[in-house]
């Protein structure tokens, strides 16, 4: 296996571990520990960890290794604000050119992702939802934005999940587990339909609704943490 391929695969595997909440916020580890855990040499392990640091999911601890980054509710709100500002600017940028002519099969994969994401959200299945959600937004954004905007939004979305997943898993393990699906937005198919028919007003309203929904969910989770005797408003994810 080529080193670059091994690096990419290891980066993907570690990213999934962070987003699934299995590598919890605040956890520290060294390059050697990761290399031994995955049965690889230290070179691709170091490269993968640096890739995740560049994505904002890890912090480099000087002379110590790496640490899974902790995000607060304030961080989360500012991520959503940044995503909203960029997305609101997309129709303005598109106004200078004709509506995009989507390939006939452009929405085939997007609809599959949308259906799977919506189903997982309604079931409260985070293991399925996170991966499909990221792929759905990545593919949908690629239809309307250049690669730099798409990469920026994908990075922010991953960071948002890094904050939300540990909070949602804690809620799922508590007495209010049945309420977790209500905290998850499930309007994926409706958004795909709006984008496909070039209805920017409806698509924009759906994206804003998605942002409002997850902000309310984050506030709800913070309140639950506070009622359990934890400083929910600024509680680090996974703490």
mmCIF file of C-alpha atoms in Angstrom, residues 98-219:
data_model
loop_
_atom_site.group_PDB
_atom_site.id
_atom_site.type_symbol
_atom_site.label_atom_id
_atom_site.label_comp_id
_atom_site.label_asym_id
_atom_site.label_seq_id
_atom_site.Cartn_x
_atom_site.Cartn_y
_atom_site.Cartn_z
ATOM 1 C CA UNK A 98 -26.865 31.598 -15.008
ATOM 2 C CA UNK A 99 -28.477 28.907 -12.814
ATOM 3 C CA UNK A 100 -26.326 25.776 -12.695
ATOM 4 C CA UNK A 101 -27.149 23.065 -15.184
ATOM 5 C CA UNK A 102 -27.013 19.967 -13.026
ATOM 6 C CA UNK A 103 -26.037 16.667 -14.701
ATOM 7 C CA UNK A 104 -28.979 14.249 -15.020
ATOM 8 C CA UNK A 105 -27.628 11.964 -12.305
ATOM 9 C CA UNK A 106 -26.319 14.704 -10.002
ATOM 10 C CA UNK A 107 -28.945 14.048 -7.333
ATOM 11 C CA UNK A 108 -28.947 10.252 -7.419
ATOM 12 C CA UNK A 109 -26.258 9.921 -4.766
ATOM 13 C CA UNK A 110 -27.444 13.025 -2.905
ATOM 14 C CA UNK A 111 -30.933 11.556 -2.552
ATOM 15 C CA UNK A 112 -29.524 8.297 -1.223
ATOM 16 C CA UNK A 113 -27.523 10.220 1.359
ATOM 17 C CA UNK A 114 -30.572 12.351 2.183
ATOM 18 C CA UNK A 115 -32.851 9.338 2.684
ATOM 19 C CA UNK A 116 -30.309 7.532 4.868
ATOM 20 C CA UNK A 117 -29.578 10.690 6.891
ATOM 21 C CA UNK A 118 -33.247 11.431 7.495
ATOM 22 C CA UNK A 119 -33.981 7.860 8.519
ATOM 23 C CA UNK A 120 -31.008 7.782 10.909
ATOM 24 C CA UNK A 121 -32.013 11.141 12.417
ATOM 25 C CA UNK A 122 -35.569 9.985 13.066
ATOM 26 C CA UNK A 123 -34.209 6.818 14.685
ATOM 27 C CA UNK A 124 -31.597 8.705 16.703
ATOM 28 C CA UNK A 125 -28.868 6.489 15.210
ATOM 29 C CA UNK A 126 -25.733 8.613 15.494
ATOM 30 C CA UNK A 127 -23.420 5.869 14.215
ATOM 31 C CA UNK A 128 -25.208 6.015 10.859
ATOM 32 C CA UNK A 129 -26.211 9.671 10.832
ATOM 33 C CA UNK A 130 -22.857 11.430 11.174
ATOM 34 C CA UNK A 131 -21.199 9.797 8.153
ATOM 35 C CA UNK A 132 -24.210 10.196 5.875
ATOM 36 C CA UNK A 133 -24.835 13.758 7.035
ATOM 37 C CA UNK A 134 -21.261 14.796 6.186
ATOM 38 C CA UNK A 135 -21.438 13.136 2.766
ATOM 39 C CA UNK A 136 -24.842 14.697 2.010
ATOM 40 C CA UNK A 137 -23.712 18.248 2.766
ATOM 41 C CA UNK A 138 -20.362 17.726 1.043
ATOM 42 C CA UNK A 139 -21.990 16.581 -2.196
ATOM 43 C CA UNK A 140 -24.767 19.178 -2.082
ATOM 44 C CA UNK A 141 -22.355 22.042 -1.418
ATOM 45 C CA UNK A 142 -20.081 20.901 -4.248
ATOM 46 C CA UNK A 143 -22.914 21.622 -6.699
ATOM 47 C CA UNK A 144 -23.015 25.314 -5.816
ATOM 48 C CA UNK A 145 -19.677 26.279 -4.271
ATOM 49 C CA UNK A 146 -16.023 26.217 -5.315
ATOM 50 C CA UNK A 147 -13.696 23.720 -3.663
ATOM 51 C CA UNK A 148 -12.357 26.179 -1.098
ATOM 52 C CA UNK A 149 -15.807 27.069 0.210
ATOM 53 C CA UNK A 150 -16.823 23.402 0.144
ATOM 54 C CA UNK A 151 -13.748 22.357 2.145
ATOM 55 C CA UNK A 152 -14.282 25.180 4.657
ATOM 56 C CA UNK A 153 -17.907 24.203 5.246
ATOM 57 C CA UNK A 154 -17.042 20.504 5.491
ATOM 58 C CA UNK A 155 -14.421 21.252 8.140
ATOM 59 C CA UNK A 156 -16.865 23.352 10.165
ATOM 60 C CA UNK A 157 -19.540 20.685 9.945
ATOM 61 C CA UNK A 158 -17.138 18.032 11.234
ATOM 62 C CA UNK A 159 -16.206 20.310 14.144
ATOM 63 C CA UNK A 160 -19.888 20.816 14.928
ATOM 64 C CA UNK A 161 -20.402 17.063 15.144
ATOM 65 C CA UNK A 162 -17.294 16.775 17.341
ATOM 66 C CA UNK A 163 -19.109 19.017 19.819
ATOM 67 C CA UNK A 164 -22.609 17.535 19.468
ATOM 68 C CA UNK A 165 -22.021 13.778 19.397
ATOM 69 C CA UNK A 166 -20.683 13.375 22.961
ATOM 70 C CA UNK A 167 -23.554 15.523 24.264
ATOM 71 C CA UNK A 168 -26.111 13.476 22.315
ATOM 72 C CA UNK A 169 -24.617 10.163 23.446
ATOM 73 C CA UNK A 170 -24.795 11.274 27.045
ATOM 74 C CA UNK A 171 -28.442 12.215 26.570
ATOM 75 C CA UNK A 172 -29.106 8.858 24.884
ATOM 76 C CA UNK A 173 -27.719 7.065 27.940
ATOM 77 C CA UNK A 174 -29.940 9.031 30.318
ATOM 78 C CA UNK A 175 -33.618 8.993 31.282
ATOM 79 C CA UNK A 176 -34.587 11.189 28.293
ATOM 80 C CA UNK A 177 -33.152 8.880 25.630
ATOM 81 C CA UNK A 178 -36.427 8.832 23.683
ATOM 82 C CA UNK A 179 -36.156 12.590 23.085
ATOM 83 C CA UNK A 180 -32.837 12.381 21.213
ATOM 84 C CA UNK A 181 -34.374 11.986 17.700
ATOM 85 C CA UNK A 182 -36.252 15.256 18.216
ATOM 86 C CA UNK A 183 -32.912 17.013 18.666
ATOM 87 C CA UNK A 184 -31.757 15.911 15.203
ATOM 88 C CA UNK A 185 -32.740 17.761 12.021
ATOM 89 C CA UNK A 186 -34.200 15.476 9.321
ATOM 90 C CA UNK A 187 -35.133 17.775 6.418
ATOM 91 C CA UNK A 188 -32.534 16.383 4.007
ATOM 92 C CA UNK A 189 -34.857 15.266 1.214
ATOM 93 C CA UNK A 190 -36.807 18.521 1.271
ATOM 94 C CA UNK A 191 -33.557 20.470 0.911
ATOM 95 C CA UNK A 192 -32.342 18.260 -1.955
ATOM 96 C CA UNK A 193 -35.688 18.846 -3.744
ATOM 97 C CA UNK A 194 -35.425 22.628 -3.323
ATOM 98 C CA UNK A 195 -31.866 22.765 -4.665
ATOM 99 C CA UNK A 196 -32.695 20.516 -7.614
ATOM 100 C CA UNK A 197 -35.566 22.742 -8.739
ATOM 101 C CA UNK A 198 -33.406 25.896 -8.265
ATOM 102 C CA UNK A 199 -35.665 27.232 -5.510
ATOM 103 C CA UNK A 200 -33.047 29.305 -3.679
ATOM 104 C CA UNK A 201 -35.609 30.896 -1.367
ATOM 105 C CA UNK A 202 -36.898 27.544 -0.138
ATOM 106 C CA UNK A 203 -33.397 26.069 0.085
ATOM 107 C CA UNK A 204 -32.220 29.058 2.094
ATOM 108 C CA UNK A 205 -35.188 28.774 4.450
ATOM 109 C CA UNK A 206 -34.478 25.071 4.980
ATOM 110 C CA UNK A 207 -30.790 25.693 5.721
ATOM 111 C CA UNK A 208 -31.715 28.413 8.213
ATOM 112 C CA UNK A 209 -34.235 26.034 9.790
ATOM 113 C CA UNK A 210 -31.502 23.404 10.084
ATOM 114 C CA UNK A 211 -29.199 25.892 11.806
ATOM 115 C CA UNK A 212 -31.957 27.033 14.176
ATOM 116 C CA UNK A 213 -32.776 23.420 14.984
ATOM 117 C CA UNK A 214 -29.240 22.404 15.919
ATOM 118 C CA UNK A 215 -28.699 25.603 17.924
ATOM 119 C CA UNK A 216 -31.835 24.834 19.922
ATOM 120 C CA UNK A 217 -30.647 21.244 20.368
ATOM 121 C CA UNK A 218 -27.265 22.406 21.645
ATOM 122 C CA UNK A 219 -28.933 24.773 24.120
#
